[in-house]
PDB file of C-alpha atoms and ligand atoms in Angstrom:
ATOM      1  CA  ALA A   1      -5.022  17.068  11.469  1.00 75.00           C
ATOM      2  CA  GLU A   2      -6.936  19.006   9.270  1.00 89.00           C
ATOM      3  CA  TYR A   3      -7.519  16.869   5.708  1.00 97.00           C
ATOM      4  CA  THR A   4      -8.497  18.313   2.239  1.00 97.00           C
ATOM      5  CA  SER A   5      -7.716  15.583  -0.052  1.00 98.00           C
ATOM      6  CA  ILE A   6      -8.451  12.602   1.536  1.00 98.00           C
ATOM      7  CA  LEU A   7     -11.101  10.827   3.628  1.00 98.00           C
ATOM      8  CA  ILE A   8     -10.959   8.874   6.749  1.00 98.00           C
ATOM      9  CA  GLU A   9     -12.673   6.557   8.071  1.00 98.00           C
ATOM     10  CA  ARG A  10     -12.385   4.183  10.130  1.00 98.00           C
ATOM     11  CA  LYS A  11     -14.520   0.925  10.617  1.00 98.00           C
ATOM     12  CA  GLN A  12     -13.234  -1.529  14.298  1.00 97.00           C
ATOM     13  CA  ARG A  13     -10.205  -1.906  14.285  1.00 98.00           C
ATOM     14  CA  VAL A  14      -9.689  -0.806  10.704  1.00 98.00           C
ATOM     15  CA  ALA A  15      -8.876   1.920   8.906  1.00 98.00           C
ATOM     16  CA  ILE A  16      -9.402   3.393   5.378  1.00 98.00           C
ATOM     17  CA  VAL A  17      -7.634   6.113   3.352  1.00 98.00           C
ATOM     18  CA  THR A  18      -9.961   7.776   0.252  1.00 98.00           C
ATOM     19  CA  LEU A  19      -7.554   9.877  -1.891  1.00 98.00           C
ATOM     20  CA  ASN A  20     -10.853  12.014  -2.719  1.00 98.00           C
ATOM     21  CA  ARG A  21     -10.189  14.183  -6.173  1.00 98.00           C
ATOM     22  CA  PRO A  22     -12.336  12.620  -7.531  1.00 98.00           C
ATOM     23  CA  ARG A  23     -12.575  14.865 -10.733  1.00 97.00           C
ATOM     24  CA  GLU A  24      -9.301  14.652 -11.264  1.00 98.00           C
ATOM     25  CA  LEU A  25      -9.687  10.892 -10.953  1.00 98.00           C
ATOM     26  CA  ASN A  26      -7.627  11.338  -7.843  1.00 98.00           C
ATOM     27  CA  ALA A  27      -3.649  12.557  -9.752  1.00 98.00           C
ATOM     28  CA  LEU A  28      -1.672  12.885  -6.961  1.00 98.00           C
ATOM     29  CA  ASN A  29      -0.266  16.453  -6.169  1.00 96.00           C
ATOM     30  CA  PHE A  30       2.161  17.620  -2.847  1.00 95.00           C
ATOM     31  CA  GLN A  31      -0.663  18.508  -1.166  1.00 96.00           C
ATOM     32  CA  LEU A  32      -2.555  14.552  -1.451  1.00 98.00           C
ATOM     33  CA  VAL A  33       0.219  13.027  -1.241  1.00 97.00           C
ATOM     34  CA  ALA A  34       1.646  14.774   2.157  1.00 97.00           C
ATOM     35  CA  GLU A  35      -1.700  13.925   3.651  1.00 98.00           C
ATOM     36  CA  LEU A  36      -1.773  11.003   2.607  1.00 98.00           C
ATOM     37  CA  ALA A  37       2.095  10.110   4.202  1.00 98.00           C
ATOM     38  CA  THR A  38       0.586  12.258   7.675  1.00 98.00           C
ATOM     39  CA  ALA A  39      -2.433  10.376   8.053  1.00 98.00           C
ATOM     40  CA  LEU A  40      -1.003   6.773   7.281  1.00 98.00           C
ATOM     41  CA  GLU A  41       1.964   7.543  10.326  1.00 98.00           C
ATOM     42  CA  GLU A  42      -1.314   8.931  12.300  1.00 98.00           C
ATOM     43  CA  LEU A  43      -2.520   5.844  11.894  1.00 98.00           C
ATOM     44  CA  ASP A  44       0.781   4.144  12.560  1.00 98.00           C
ATOM     45  CA  ARG A  45       0.367   5.719  15.831  1.00 98.00           C
ATOM     46  CA  ASP A  46      -3.108   4.294  16.869  1.00 98.00           C
ATOM     47  CA  GLU A  47      -2.895   1.297  18.563  1.00 96.00           C
ATOM     48  CA  ALA A  48      -6.669   0.546  17.922  1.00 97.00           C
ATOM     49  CA  ILE A  49      -5.923   0.124  14.140  1.00 98.00           C
ATOM     50  CA  GLY A  50      -4.928  -3.301  12.786  1.00 98.00           C
ATOM     51  CA  CYS A  51      -4.668  -2.626   9.321  1.00 98.00           C
ATOM     52  CA  ILE A  52      -5.273   0.546   6.955  1.00 98.00           C
ATOM     53  CA  VAL A  53      -6.752   0.463   3.734  1.00 99.00           C
ATOM     54  CA  LEU A  54      -6.033   2.595   0.229  1.00 98.00           C
ATOM     55  CA  THR A  55      -8.932   3.200  -2.537  1.00 98.00           C
ATOM     56  CA  GLY A  56      -9.750   5.930  -5.264  1.00 98.00           C
ATOM     57  CA  ALA A  57     -13.122   7.728  -4.796  1.00 98.00           C
ATOM     58  CA  GLY A  58     -15.237   7.336  -7.365  1.00 97.00           C
ATOM     59  CA  GLU A  59     -16.064   4.505  -9.497  1.00 95.00           C
ATOM     60  CA  LYS A  60     -13.189   4.858 -12.396  1.00 98.00           C
ATOM     61  CA  ALA A  61      -9.694   5.551 -10.549  1.00 98.00           C
ATOM     62  CA  PHE A  62      -7.667   4.437  -8.019  1.00 98.00           C
ATOM     63  CA  ALA A  63      -5.418   7.596  -8.756  1.00 98.00           C
ATOM     64  CA  ALA A  64      -3.793   8.781 -12.450  1.00 98.00           C
ATOM     65  CA  GLY A  65      -0.485   9.543 -11.212  1.00 98.00           C
ATOM     66  CA  ALA A  66       1.188  12.208 -10.698  1.00 98.00           C
ATOM     67  CA  ASP A  67      -0.804  15.193 -11.080  1.00 97.00           C
ATOM     68  CA  ILE A  68       0.815  16.382 -15.145  1.00 98.00           C
ATOM     69  CA  LYS A  69      -0.574  20.173 -14.201  1.00 97.00           C
ATOM     70  CA  GLU A  70       1.207  20.758 -11.215  1.00 96.00           C
ATOM     71  CA  MET A  71       4.437  19.367 -12.709  1.00 96.00           C
ATOM     72  CA  ALA A  72       4.672  20.032 -15.901  1.00 97.00           C
ATOM     73  CA  ASP A  73       6.560  22.958 -15.780  1.00 96.00           C
ATOM     74  CA  LYS A  74       8.732  22.414 -12.355  1.00 96.00           C
ATOM     75  CA  THR A  75      12.440  22.054 -12.354  1.00 96.00           C
ATOM     76  CA  PRO A  76      14.972  19.527 -10.547  1.00 95.00           C
ATOM     77  CA  ILE A  77      15.267  21.149  -7.693  1.00 94.00           C
ATOM     78  CA  GLU A  78      11.161  22.093  -7.346  1.00 94.00           C
ATOM     79  CA  MET A  79      10.551  18.099  -7.958  1.00 93.00           C
ATOM     80  CA  MET A  80      13.425  17.599  -5.668  1.00 90.00           C
ATOM     81  CA  ILE A  81      12.213  19.355  -2.872  1.00 89.00           C
ATOM     82  CA  GLY A  82       8.927  19.361  -3.393  1.00 82.00           C
ATOM     83  CA  GLY A  83       8.053  16.922  -1.184  1.00 82.00           C
ATOM     84  CA  PHE A  84       9.201  13.654  -2.634  1.00 89.00           C
ATOM     85  CA  GLU A  85      10.126  12.440   0.582  1.00 93.00           C
ATOM     86  CA  SER A  86       6.554  12.365   1.631  1.00 96.00           C
ATOM     87  CA  TRP A  87       6.949   8.167  -0.118  1.00 97.00           C
ATOM     88  CA  GLU A  88       9.613   7.392   1.937  1.00 96.00           C
ATOM     89  CA  ARG A  89       7.090   8.473   4.651  1.00 97.00           C
ATOM     90  CA  ILE A  90       4.656   6.438   3.394  1.00 98.00           C
ATOM     91  CA  ARG A  91       7.052   3.674   3.075  1.00 97.00           C
ATOM     92  CA  ARG A  92       8.101   3.290   6.494  1.00 97.00           C
ATOM     93  CA  ILE A  93       4.560   2.383   7.579  1.00 98.00           C
ATOM     94  CA  HIS A  94       4.872  -0.103   9.663  1.00 98.00           C
ATOM     95  CA  THR A  95       0.705  -1.328  10.014  1.00 98.00           C
ATOM     96  CA  PRO A  96      -0.223  -3.512   7.119  1.00 98.00           C
ATOM     97  CA  THR A  97      -1.518  -1.759   4.102  1.00 98.00           C
ATOM     98  CA  ILE A  98      -3.697  -3.123   0.939  1.00 99.00           C
ATOM     99  CA  ALA A  99      -4.322  -1.244  -2.041  1.00 99.00           C
ATOM    100  CA  ALA A 100      -8.503  -1.436  -2.999  1.00 99.00           C
ATOM    101  CA  VAL A 101      -7.252  -0.773  -6.261  1.00 98.00           C
ATOM    102  CA  ASN A 102     -11.601   0.828  -8.171  1.00 98.00           C
ATOM    103  CA  GLY A 103      -9.965   1.786 -11.214  1.00 98.00           C
ATOM    104  CA  TYR A 104      -7.470   3.780 -13.293  1.00 98.00           C
ATOM    105  CA  ALA A 105      -4.138   2.649 -11.788  1.00 98.00           C
ATOM    106  CA  LEU A 106      -1.703   4.235 -13.352  1.00 98.00           C
ATOM    107  CA  GLY A 107       2.046   6.439 -12.684  1.00 98.00           C
ATOM    108  CA  GLY A 108       2.319   7.208  -9.410  1.00 98.00           C
ATOM    109  CA  GLY A 109      -1.000   5.338  -8.706  1.00 98.00           C
ATOM    110  CA  CYS A 110       0.185   2.100 -10.120  1.00 98.00           C
ATOM    111  CA  GLU A 111       3.231   3.097  -7.477  1.00 98.00           C
ATOM    112  CA  LEU A 112       1.570   3.403  -4.479  1.00 98.00           C
ATOM    113  CA  ALA A 113      -0.330   0.831  -4.625  1.00 98.00           C
ATOM    114  CA  LEU A 114       2.391  -1.148  -5.288  1.00 98.00           C
ATOM    115  CA  HIS A 115       3.533   0.548  -1.342  1.00 98.00           C
ATOM    116  CA  CYS A 116       0.923  -1.669   0.130  1.00 98.00           C
ATOM    117  CA  ASP A 117       1.798  -4.987   0.839  1.00 98.00           C
ATOM    118  CA  ILE A 118      -1.756  -6.351  -0.197  1.00 98.00           C
ATOM    119  CA  ILE A 119      -3.408  -5.536  -3.559  1.00 99.00           C
ATOM    120  CA  MET A 120      -6.840  -6.433  -4.233  1.00 99.00           C
ATOM    121  CA  ALA A 121      -7.929  -5.037  -7.391  1.00 98.00           C
ATOM    122  CA  SER A 122     -11.741  -4.449  -9.519  1.00 98.00           C
ATOM    123  CA  ASP A 123     -12.781  -6.313 -12.233  1.00 98.00           C
ATOM    124  CA  ASN A 124     -11.973  -2.781 -14.453  1.00 97.00           C
ATOM    125  CA  ALA A 125      -9.015  -1.867 -13.047  1.00 98.00           C
ATOM    126  CA  ARG A 126      -5.911  -1.169 -15.691  1.00 98.00           C
ATOM    127  CA  PHE A 127      -2.198  -0.783 -14.051  1.00 98.00           C
ATOM    128  CA  GLY A 128      -0.055   0.963 -15.872  1.00 98.00           C
ATOM    129  CA  GLN A 129       3.285   2.715 -15.676  1.00 98.00           C
ATOM    130  CA  PRO A 130       2.953   5.906 -18.815  1.00 98.00           C
ATOM    131  CA  GLU A 131       5.561   8.332 -17.865  1.00 98.00           C
ATOM    132  CA  ILE A 132       7.280   7.321 -20.958  1.00 98.00           C
ATOM    133  CA  GLN A 133       4.546   8.891 -22.353  1.00 98.00           C
ATOM    134  CA  LEU A 134       5.097  12.575 -20.796  1.00 98.00           C
ATOM    135  CA  GLY A 135       8.867  12.144 -21.905  1.00 98.00           C
ATOM    136  CA  VAL A 136       9.842  11.032 -18.111  1.00 98.00           C
ATOM    137  CA  ILE A 137      10.390   7.552 -16.245  1.00 98.00           C
ATOM    138  CA  PRO A 138       8.589   6.688 -12.886  1.00 98.00           C
ATOM    139  CA  GLY A 139       9.937   8.452 -10.196  1.00 97.00           C
ATOM    140  CA  ALA A 140       8.427   6.910  -6.955  1.00 98.00           C
ATOM    141  CA  GLY A 141       9.552   2.891  -7.050  1.00 98.00           C
ATOM    142  CA  GLY A 142       7.748   2.177 -10.511  1.00 98.00           C
ATOM    143  CA  THR A 143      11.358   0.587 -11.852  1.00 98.00           C
ATOM    144  CA  GLN A 144      11.767  -1.238  -8.315  1.00 98.00           C
ATOM    145  CA  ARG A 145       8.913  -2.560  -7.479  1.00 98.00           C
ATOM    146  CA  LEU A 146       7.647  -3.880 -10.823  1.00 98.00           C
ATOM    147  CA  ALA A 147      10.755  -5.763 -11.742  1.00 98.00           C
ATOM    148  CA  ARG A 148      11.079  -7.715  -8.063  1.00 97.00           C
ATOM    149  CA  THR A 149       7.149  -8.820  -8.377  1.00 97.00           C
ATOM    150  CA  LEU A 150       6.880  -9.493 -12.395  1.00 98.00           C
ATOM    151  CA  GLY A 151      10.704  -9.937 -13.506  1.00 97.00           C
ATOM    152  CA  LYS A 152      12.475  -7.693 -16.007  1.00 98.00           C
ATOM    153  CA  TYR A 153      10.623  -8.787 -18.987  1.00 98.00           C
ATOM    154  CA  ARG A 154       7.245  -7.290 -18.072  1.00 98.00           C
ATOM    155  CA  THR A 155       8.016  -4.416 -16.399  1.00 98.00           C
ATOM    156  CA  MET A 156      10.534  -3.500 -19.273  1.00 98.00           C
ATOM    157  CA  GLU A 157       6.713  -3.833 -21.664  1.00 98.00           C
ATOM    158  CA  MET A 158       5.614  -1.786 -19.002  1.00 98.00           C
ATOM    159  CA  VAL A 159       7.890   1.000 -18.392  1.00 98.00           C
ATOM    160  CA  LEU A 160       8.801   1.191 -21.854  1.00 98.00           C
ATOM    161  CA  THR A 161       5.848   1.432 -23.807  1.00 98.00           C
ATOM    162  CA  GLY A 162       3.561   3.166 -21.057  1.00 98.00           C
ATOM    163  CA  SER A 163       0.522   0.217 -22.030  1.00 98.00           C
ATOM    164  CA  THR A 164      -2.067  -0.645 -19.255  1.00 98.00           C
ATOM    165  CA  VAL A 165      -2.100  -4.086 -18.094  1.00 98.00           C
ATOM    166  CA  SER A 166      -5.957  -5.404 -16.833  1.00 98.00           C
ATOM    167  CA  ALA A 167      -5.668  -6.397 -12.858  1.00 98.00           C
ATOM    168  CA  LYS A 168      -6.850 -10.003 -14.550  1.00 98.00           C
ATOM    169  CA  GLU A 169      -3.787 -10.285 -16.152  1.00 98.00           C
ATOM    170  CA  LEU A 170      -1.554  -9.413 -13.023  1.00 98.00           C
ATOM    171  CA  GLU A 171      -3.518 -10.755 -11.082  1.00 98.00           C
ATOM    172  CA  GLY A 172      -1.602 -14.292 -12.988  1.00 98.00           C
ATOM    173  CA  LEU A 173       1.790 -12.510 -13.210  1.00 98.00           C
ATOM    174  CA  GLY A 174       0.954 -11.913  -8.507  1.00 97.00           C
ATOM    175  CA  LEU A 175       1.451  -8.653  -8.427  1.00 98.00           C
ATOM    176  CA  VAL A 176      -3.028  -8.398  -7.384  1.00 98.00           C
ATOM    177  CA  ASN A 177      -3.650 -11.058  -4.481  1.00 98.00           C
ATOM    178  CA  HIS A 178      -7.673 -11.077  -6.364  1.00 98.00           C
ATOM    179  CA  VAL A 179      -9.402  -9.423  -8.497  1.00 98.00           C
ATOM    180  CA  VAL A 180     -13.606  -8.581  -7.545  1.00 98.00           C
ATOM    181  CA  PRO A 181     -16.037  -7.376  -9.040  1.00 98.00           C
ATOM    182  CA  GLN A 182     -16.554  -3.491  -8.565  1.00 97.00           C
ATOM    183  CA  ALA A 183     -19.395  -3.620  -6.798  1.00 97.00           C
ATOM    184  CA  GLU A 184     -17.743  -5.722  -3.586  1.00 98.00           C
ATOM    185  CA  LEU A 185     -14.145  -4.619  -4.068  1.00 98.00           C
ATOM    186  CA  LEU A 186     -14.512  -2.670  -0.566  1.00 98.00           C
ATOM    187  CA  ASN A 187     -16.957  -5.841   1.196  1.00 98.00           C
ATOM    188  CA  GLU A 188     -13.678  -8.057   0.189  1.00 98.00           C
ATOM    189  CA  THR A 189     -10.838  -6.150   0.962  1.00 98.00           C
ATOM    190  CA  LEU A 190     -12.406  -5.205   4.516  1.00 98.00           C
ATOM    191  CA  LYS A 191     -12.979  -8.641   5.285  1.00 98.00           C
ATOM    192  CA  LEU A 192      -8.827  -9.534   4.070  1.00 98.00           C
ATOM    193  CA  ALA A 193      -9.176  -6.608   6.269  1.00 98.00           C
ATOM    194  CA  ASP A 194     -10.701  -7.304   9.092  1.00 98.00           C
ATOM    195  CA  LYS A 195      -8.457 -11.060   9.274  1.00 98.00           C
ATOM    196  CA  ILE A 196      -5.311  -8.980   9.496  1.00 98.00           C
ATOM    197  CA  ALA A 197      -6.306  -6.523  11.916  1.00 98.00           C
ATOM    198  CA  SER A 198      -7.613  -9.513  15.100  1.00 97.00           C
ATOM    199  CA  GLN A 199      -3.862 -10.913  14.654  1.00 98.00           C
ATOM    200  CA  ALA A 200      -1.585  -9.882  17.205  1.00 98.00           C
ATOM    201  CA  PRO A 201      -0.404  -7.020  16.400  1.00 98.00           C
ATOM    202  CA  ILE A 202       3.635  -6.299  17.155  1.00 98.00           C
ATOM    203  CA  ALA A 203       3.550 -10.107  15.380  1.00 98.00           C
ATOM    204  CA  ALA A 204       1.316  -8.883  12.350  1.00 98.00           C
ATOM    205  CA  ARG A 205       4.522  -5.676  12.012  1.00 98.00           C
ATOM    206  CA  LEU A 206       7.251  -8.098  12.805  1.00 98.00           C
ATOM    207  CA  ALA A 207       5.883  -9.839   9.650  1.00 98.00           C
ATOM    208  CA  LYS A 208       5.809  -7.718   7.643  1.00 98.00           C
ATOM    209  CA  GLU A 209       9.314  -5.802   8.713  1.00 98.00           C
ATOM    210  CA  ALA A 210      10.816  -9.000   8.004  1.00 98.00           C
ATOM    211  CA  VAL A 211       8.414  -9.978   4.216  1.00 98.00           C
ATOM    212  CA  LEU A 212       9.804  -6.711   3.415  1.00 98.00           C
ATOM    213  CA  ALA A 213      13.255  -8.168   4.497  1.00 97.00           C
ATOM    214  CA  ALA A 214      13.430 -10.209   1.732  1.00 97.00           C
ATOM    215  CA  PHE A 215      13.034  -7.083  -1.714  1.00 95.00           C
ATOM    216  CA  ASP A 216      16.007  -5.373   0.137  1.00 93.00           C
ATOM    217  CA  THR A 217      18.816  -7.431   1.932  1.00 96.00           C
ATOM    218  CA  SER A 218      20.269 -10.904   0.639  1.00 97.00           C
ATOM    219  CA  LEU A 219      18.839 -14.089   2.091  1.00 98.00           C
ATOM    220  CA  GLN A 220      21.478 -14.843   5.233  1.00 98.00           C
ATOM    221  CA  ASP A 221      20.321 -10.997   6.475  1.00 98.00           C
ATOM    222  CA  GLY A 222      16.509 -11.362   5.458  1.00 98.00           C
ATOM    223  CA  LEU A 223      16.669 -15.039   7.634  1.00 98.00           C
ATOM    224  CA  GLU A 224      18.649 -13.123  10.284  1.00 98.00           C
ATOM    225  CA  ILE A 225      16.213 -10.585  10.879  1.00 98.00           C
ATOM    226  CA  GLU A 226      13.090 -12.920  10.760  1.00 98.00           C
ATOM    227  CA  ARG A 227      14.757 -15.389  13.709  1.00 98.00           C
ATOM    228  CA  LYS A 228      15.535 -12.168  15.826  1.00 98.00           C
ATOM    229  CA  ASN A 229      11.687 -10.434  14.513  1.00 98.00           C
ATOM    230  CA  PHE A 230      10.297 -14.879  16.074  1.00 98.00           C
ATOM    231  CA  PHE A 231      12.688 -14.828  19.089  1.00 98.00           C
ATOM    232  CA  LEU A 232      11.908 -11.341  20.036  1.00 98.00           C
ATOM    233  CA  LEU A 233       8.041 -12.419  19.819  1.00 98.00           C
ATOM    234  CA  PHE A 234       8.162 -14.851  22.101  1.00 98.00           C
ATOM    235  CA  SER A 235       8.471 -11.513  25.130  1.00 98.00           C
ATOM    236  CA  THR A 236       4.874 -10.064  24.320  1.00 98.00           C
ATOM    237  CA  LYS A 237       1.060 -11.245  26.455  1.00 98.00           C
ATOM    238  CA  ASP A 238      -0.065 -12.081  22.543  1.00 98.00           C
ATOM    239  CA  MET A 239       2.435 -14.853  21.999  1.00 98.00           C
ATOM    240  CA  ARG A 240       0.893 -16.566  25.691  1.00 98.00           C
ATOM    241  CA  GLU A 241      -1.960 -15.761  25.202  1.00 98.00           C
ATOM    242  CA  GLY A 242      -1.997 -17.142  22.000  1.00 98.00           C
ATOM    243  CA  MET A 243      -0.846 -20.409  22.550  1.00 98.00           C
ATOM    244  CA  GLN A 244      -2.567 -20.923  25.659  1.00 98.00           C
ATOM    245  CA  ALA A 245      -5.250 -20.461  23.514  1.00 98.00           C
ATOM    246  CA  PHE A 246      -4.503 -22.625  21.168  1.00 98.00           C
ATOM    247  CA  ILE A 247      -4.172 -25.625  24.236  1.00 98.00           C
ATOM    248  CA  GLU A 248      -7.109 -24.525  25.487  1.00 98.00           C
ATOM    249  CA  LYS A 249      -9.485 -24.729  22.625  1.00 98.00           C
ATOM    250  CA  ARG A 250     -10.550 -20.814  22.648  1.00 98.00           C
ATOM    251  CA  LYS A 251     -10.298 -18.282  20.537  1.00 96.00           C
ATOM    252  CA  ALA A 252      -7.381 -16.150  21.230  1.00 97.00           C
ATOM    253  CA  ASN A 253      -8.252 -12.375  22.759  1.00 96.00           C
ATOM    254  CA  PHE A 254      -5.291 -10.365  21.243  1.00 97.00           C
ATOM    255  CA  GLN A 255      -4.105  -7.006  23.396  1.00 96.00           C
ATOM    256  CA  GLY A 256      -1.335  -5.678  21.254  1.00 95.00           C
ATOM    257  CA  LYS A 257       1.288  -6.132  24.173  1.00 95.00           C
TER     258      LYS A 257
HETATM  259  C1  HXC B   1      -3.448  15.212 -13.850  1.00 52.12           C
HETATM  260  C2  HXC B   1      -5.445  14.411 -14.500  1.00 52.12           C
HETATM  261  C3  HXC B   1      -4.230  13.742 -14.457  1.00 52.12           C
HETATM  262  C4  HXC B   1      -3.321  13.550 -13.860  1.00 52.12           C
HETATM  263  C5  HXC B   1      -6.556  12.919 -15.110  1.00 52.12           C
HETATM  264  N1  HXC B   1      -6.623  14.428 -14.916  1.00 52.12           N
HETATM  265  N2  HXC B   1      -5.617  11.883 -15.177  1.00 52.12           N
HETATM  266  N3  HXC B   1      -5.057  15.283 -14.234  1.00 52.12           N
HETATM  267  N4  HXC B   1      -3.412  14.519 -13.830  1.00 52.12           N
HETATM  268  N5  HXC B   1      -2.378  13.030 -13.900  1.00 52.12           N
HETATM  269  C6  HXC B   1      -7.513  14.749 -14.976  1.00 52.12           C
HETATM  270  C7  HXC B   1      -7.987  14.670 -16.365  1.00 52.12           C
HETATM  271  O1  HXC B   1      -7.312  16.881 -17.537  1.00 52.12           O
HETATM  272  C8  HXC B   1      -9.231  15.670 -16.663  1.00 52.12           C
HETATM  273  O2  HXC B   1      -9.513  16.858 -16.347  1.00 52.12           O
HETATM  274  C9  HXC B   1     -10.162  14.129 -15.850  1.00 52.12           C
HETATM  275  O3  HXC B   1      -9.248  13.937 -14.995  1.00 52.12           O
HETATM  276  C10 HXC B   1     -10.712  13.382 -16.251  1.00 52.12           C
HETATM  277  O4  HXC B   1      -9.552  12.722 -17.060  1.00 52.12           O
HETATM  278  P1  HXC B   1     -10.040  12.526 -19.149  1.00 52.12           P
HETATM  279  O5  HXC B   1      -8.160  12.012 -19.093  1.00 52.12           O
HETATM  280  O6  HXC B   1     -10.862  13.422 -19.530  1.00 52.12           O
HETATM  281  O7  HXC B   1     -10.517  10.966 -18.607  1.00 52.12           O
HETATM  282  P2  HXC B   1     -10.372   9.965 -19.477  1.00 52.12           P
HETATM  283  O8  HXC B   1     -10.606  10.414 -20.608  1.00 52.12           O
HETATM  284  O9  HXC B   1     -11.357   9.147 -19.161  1.00 52.12           O
HETATM  285  O10 HXC B   1      -8.811   9.187 -19.535  1.00 52.12           O
HETATM  286  C11 HXC B   1      -8.559   8.593 -18.522  1.00 52.12           C
HETATM  287  C12 HXC B   1      -7.155   8.066 -18.404  1.00 52.12           C
HETATM  288  C13 HXC B   1      -6.136   9.670 -18.982  1.00 52.12           C
HETATM  289  C14 HXC B   1      -6.282   7.947 -20.078  1.00 52.12           C
HETATM  290  C15 HXC B   1      -6.680   8.291 -16.768  1.00 52.12           C
HETATM  291  O11 HXC B   1      -7.305  10.516 -17.846  1.00 52.12           O
HETATM  292  C16 HXC B   1      -4.708   9.356 -18.412  1.00 52.12           C
HETATM  293  O12 HXC B   1      -3.691   8.989 -19.650  1.00 52.12           O
HETATM  294  N6  HXC B   1      -4.463  10.181 -17.385  1.00 52.12           N
HETATM  295  C17 HXC B   1      -2.427  10.669 -16.703  1.00 52.12           C
HETATM  296  C18 HXC B   1      -2.245   9.371 -16.728  1.00 52.12           C
HETATM  297  C19 HXC B   1      -0.826   9.173 -16.410  1.00 52.12           C
HETATM  298  O13 HXC B   1      -0.123   9.990 -17.663  1.00 52.12           O
HETATM  299  N7  HXC B   1      -0.433   9.004 -15.573  1.00 52.12           N
HETATM  300  C20 HXC B   1       0.955   8.786 -14.710  1.00 52.12           C
HETATM  301  C21 HXC B   1       1.390  10.945 -14.677  1.00 52.12           C
HETATM  302  S1  HXC B   1       3.494  11.198 -14.439  1.00 52.12           S
HETATM  303  P3  HXC B   1      -9.597  18.327 -17.247  1.00 52.12           P
HETATM  304  O14 HXC B   1      -9.561  18.909 -16.080  1.00 52.12           O
HETATM  305  O15 HXC B   1      -8.790  17.949 -18.454  1.00 52.12           O
HETATM  306  O16 HXC B   1     -10.992  17.335 -17.980  1.00 52.12           O
HETATM  307  C22 HXC B   1       3.287  10.256 -12.719  1.00 52.12           C
HETATM  308  C23 HXC B   1       4.462  10.469 -12.310  1.00 52.12           C
HETATM  309  C24 HXC B   1       4.998   9.617 -10.992  1.00 52.12           C
HETATM  310  O17 HXC B   1       2.535   9.222 -12.785  1.00 52.12           O
HETATM  311  C25 HXC B   1       6.331   9.696 -10.455  1.00 52.12           C
HETATM  312  C26 HXC B   1       5.995  10.116  -8.719  1.00 52.12           C
HETATM  313  C27 HXC B   1       5.019  10.587  -8.107  1.00 52.12           C
END
């Protein structure tokens, strides 16, 4: 597909998707979010890709939120039919995803990072849900995903004040995996992505699914999902290869089968 608001680059088994409206701080208009959903689905179907990195163009922002200029005169119905299902499509991606947050991640930008499985951030990155200052609230999962990670009280402060929080602080609170100098962000993220992309791909997908189940189900149901995925992997060639390689003291050669 042809995209106007994002860039896609492939480096071996890793795909880098760059939000590319740097003059608007990568503000997420409907077109961009729809392109992103389509691109992620396309990469998700591609067996050559084992990990997807999501980042923003420029040095200032990952994404400064939904496009306020586009939203300002919208009606509820227009918001509802305008493309919000793109977020649901992004949520359903099976391939592991890493956000490389290179600056502001605000509003929908913060929520987009929260859709990813791992969050890397540059030392100048700031996260926030400033929607309250615009007379609205987060709409793409911010209240739910922040609460599930930070707990009630920090989430309330972020959502009710709209104040931003530094990557360093969020690293301490378990929302950011690692903070690195901005110049090293993409390289450090790619190292992590390479490592994930070199694992047995079906195992990686089922591992992701099992971890995400923890946010969605009772412990009992989650344990059931984990156990069934675990058993299912004993039907893969990669499981035989992984265990045989260990026994033969060599590196496993996974095929995604
Ligand atoms: C549209 C945006 C934008 C946005 C920045 N720009 N954020 N345009 N929507 N969310 C534009 C500015 O209008 C400006 O364009 C250019 O990008 C540079 O931004 P400045 O404000 O001049 O930069 P700076 O002074 O450095 O301030 C950076 C900033 C600020 C703190 C990030 O831009 C800001 O507060 N942005 C809005 C953040 C926000 O409220 N996000 C939540 C949106 S609601 P011009 O042409 O004027 O120079 C939301 C709801 C999500 O996300 C619901 C689910 C999708």
